[in-house]
Short mmCIF file of C-alpha atoms in Angstrom, two decimals:
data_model
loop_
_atom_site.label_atom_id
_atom_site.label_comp_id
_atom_site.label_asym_id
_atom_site.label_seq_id
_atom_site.Cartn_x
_atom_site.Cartn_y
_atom_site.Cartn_z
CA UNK A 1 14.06 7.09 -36.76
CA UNK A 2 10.71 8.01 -35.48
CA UNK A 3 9.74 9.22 -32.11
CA UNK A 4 6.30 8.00 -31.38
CA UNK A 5 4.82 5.79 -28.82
CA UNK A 6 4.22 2.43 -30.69
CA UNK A 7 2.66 -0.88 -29.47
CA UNK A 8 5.86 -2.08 -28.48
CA UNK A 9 7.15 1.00 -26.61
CA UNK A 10 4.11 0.56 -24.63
CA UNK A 11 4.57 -3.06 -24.31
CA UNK A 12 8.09 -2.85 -22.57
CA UNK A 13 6.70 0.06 -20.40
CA UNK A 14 4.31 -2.21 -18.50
CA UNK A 15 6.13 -5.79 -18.87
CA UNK A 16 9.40 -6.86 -18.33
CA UNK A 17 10.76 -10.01 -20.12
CA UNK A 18 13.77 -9.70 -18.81
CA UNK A 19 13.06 -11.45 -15.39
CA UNK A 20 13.96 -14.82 -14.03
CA UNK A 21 11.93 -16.97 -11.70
CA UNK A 22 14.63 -19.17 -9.52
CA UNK A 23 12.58 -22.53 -10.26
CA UNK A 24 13.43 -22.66 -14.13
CA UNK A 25 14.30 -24.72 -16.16
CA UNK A 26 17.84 -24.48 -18.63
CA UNK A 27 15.16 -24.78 -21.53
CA UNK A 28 12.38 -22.56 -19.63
CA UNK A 29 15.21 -19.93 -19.65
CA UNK A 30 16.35 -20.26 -23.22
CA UNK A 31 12.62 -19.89 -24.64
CA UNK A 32 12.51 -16.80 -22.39
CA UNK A 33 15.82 -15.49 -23.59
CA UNK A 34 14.89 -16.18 -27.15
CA UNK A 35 11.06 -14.69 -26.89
CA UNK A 36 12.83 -11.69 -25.38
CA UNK A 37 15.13 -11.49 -28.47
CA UNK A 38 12.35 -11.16 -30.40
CA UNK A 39 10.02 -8.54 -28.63
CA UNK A 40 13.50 -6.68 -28.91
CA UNK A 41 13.71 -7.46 -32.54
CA UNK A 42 10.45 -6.16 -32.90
CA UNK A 43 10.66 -3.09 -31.10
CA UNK A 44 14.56 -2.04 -32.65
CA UNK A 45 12.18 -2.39 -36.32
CA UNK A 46 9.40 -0.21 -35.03
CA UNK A 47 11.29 2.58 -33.67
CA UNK A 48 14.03 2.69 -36.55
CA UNK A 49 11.49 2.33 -39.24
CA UNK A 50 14.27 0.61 -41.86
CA UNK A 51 15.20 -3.00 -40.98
CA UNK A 52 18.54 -2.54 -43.00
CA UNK A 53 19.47 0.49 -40.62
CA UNK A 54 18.44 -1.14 -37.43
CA UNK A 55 20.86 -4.62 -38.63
CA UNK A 56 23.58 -2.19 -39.32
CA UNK A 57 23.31 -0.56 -36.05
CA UNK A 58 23.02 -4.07 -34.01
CA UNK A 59 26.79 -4.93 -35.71
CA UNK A 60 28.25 -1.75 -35.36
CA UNK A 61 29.94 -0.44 -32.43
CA UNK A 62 27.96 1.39 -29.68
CA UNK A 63 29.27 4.87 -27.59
CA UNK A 64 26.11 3.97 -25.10
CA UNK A 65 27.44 0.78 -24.57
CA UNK A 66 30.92 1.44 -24.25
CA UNK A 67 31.73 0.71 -27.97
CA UNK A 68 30.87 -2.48 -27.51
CA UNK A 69 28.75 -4.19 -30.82
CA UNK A 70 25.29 -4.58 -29.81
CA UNK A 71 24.68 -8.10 -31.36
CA UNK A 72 27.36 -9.57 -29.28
CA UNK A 73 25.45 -8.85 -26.30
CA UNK A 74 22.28 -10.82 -27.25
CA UNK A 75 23.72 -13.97 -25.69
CA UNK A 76 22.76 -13.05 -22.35
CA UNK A 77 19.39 -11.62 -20.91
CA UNK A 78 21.38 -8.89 -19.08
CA UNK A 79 22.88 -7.84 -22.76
CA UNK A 80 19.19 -7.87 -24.30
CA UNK A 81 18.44 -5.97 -21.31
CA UNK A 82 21.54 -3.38 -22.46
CA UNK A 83 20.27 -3.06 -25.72
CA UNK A 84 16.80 -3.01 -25.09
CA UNK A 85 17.50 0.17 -22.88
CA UNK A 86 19.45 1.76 -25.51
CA UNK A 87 16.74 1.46 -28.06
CA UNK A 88 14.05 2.45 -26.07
CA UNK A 89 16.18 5.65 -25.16
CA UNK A 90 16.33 6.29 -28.89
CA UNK A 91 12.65 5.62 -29.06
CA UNK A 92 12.22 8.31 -26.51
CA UNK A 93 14.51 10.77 -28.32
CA UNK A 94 17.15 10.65 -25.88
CA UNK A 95 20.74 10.85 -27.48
CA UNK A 96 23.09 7.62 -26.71
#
């Protein structure tokens, strides 16, 4: 894995797709959900630098998330949330 600041380290430093507003919509929060899945996607790729490493960590378990498998988590926005964190503290070269 690389430690560098990339576009999408950056992006996740000054946005957070993560919130809710209270007025939406079941499918207004699913197409939020899934675009944060993505920029998640994205960044897990950049800072791993192998997408076949990165898949094999997402369905393994995780220590940082009390062994559970990161991929099960992507259901919710709180578990992108989770895993988002834990790949942006391996972006930043901090062991999880």
């Amino acid at each position: 894995m690389k430690q560098v600041k990339t576009e999408m380290s950056e992006w996740f430093l000054t946005h957070d797709p993560f919130t809710t507003k209270p007025s939406q919509t079941e499918a207004d929060a699913d197409s939020q959900r899934l675009n944060a899945m993505s920029m998640m996607y994205k960044y897990g790729l950049e800072v791993f630098d192998d997408k076949n490493m990165f898949e094999r960590w997402l369905r393994n378990p995780n220590r940082a998330l009390g062994g559970k498998i990161p991929l099960n988590l992507l259901d919710t926005m709180a578990g992108l949330k989770e895993v988002t964190a834990i790949i942006g503290r391996l972006d930043h070269g901090i062991y999880s």
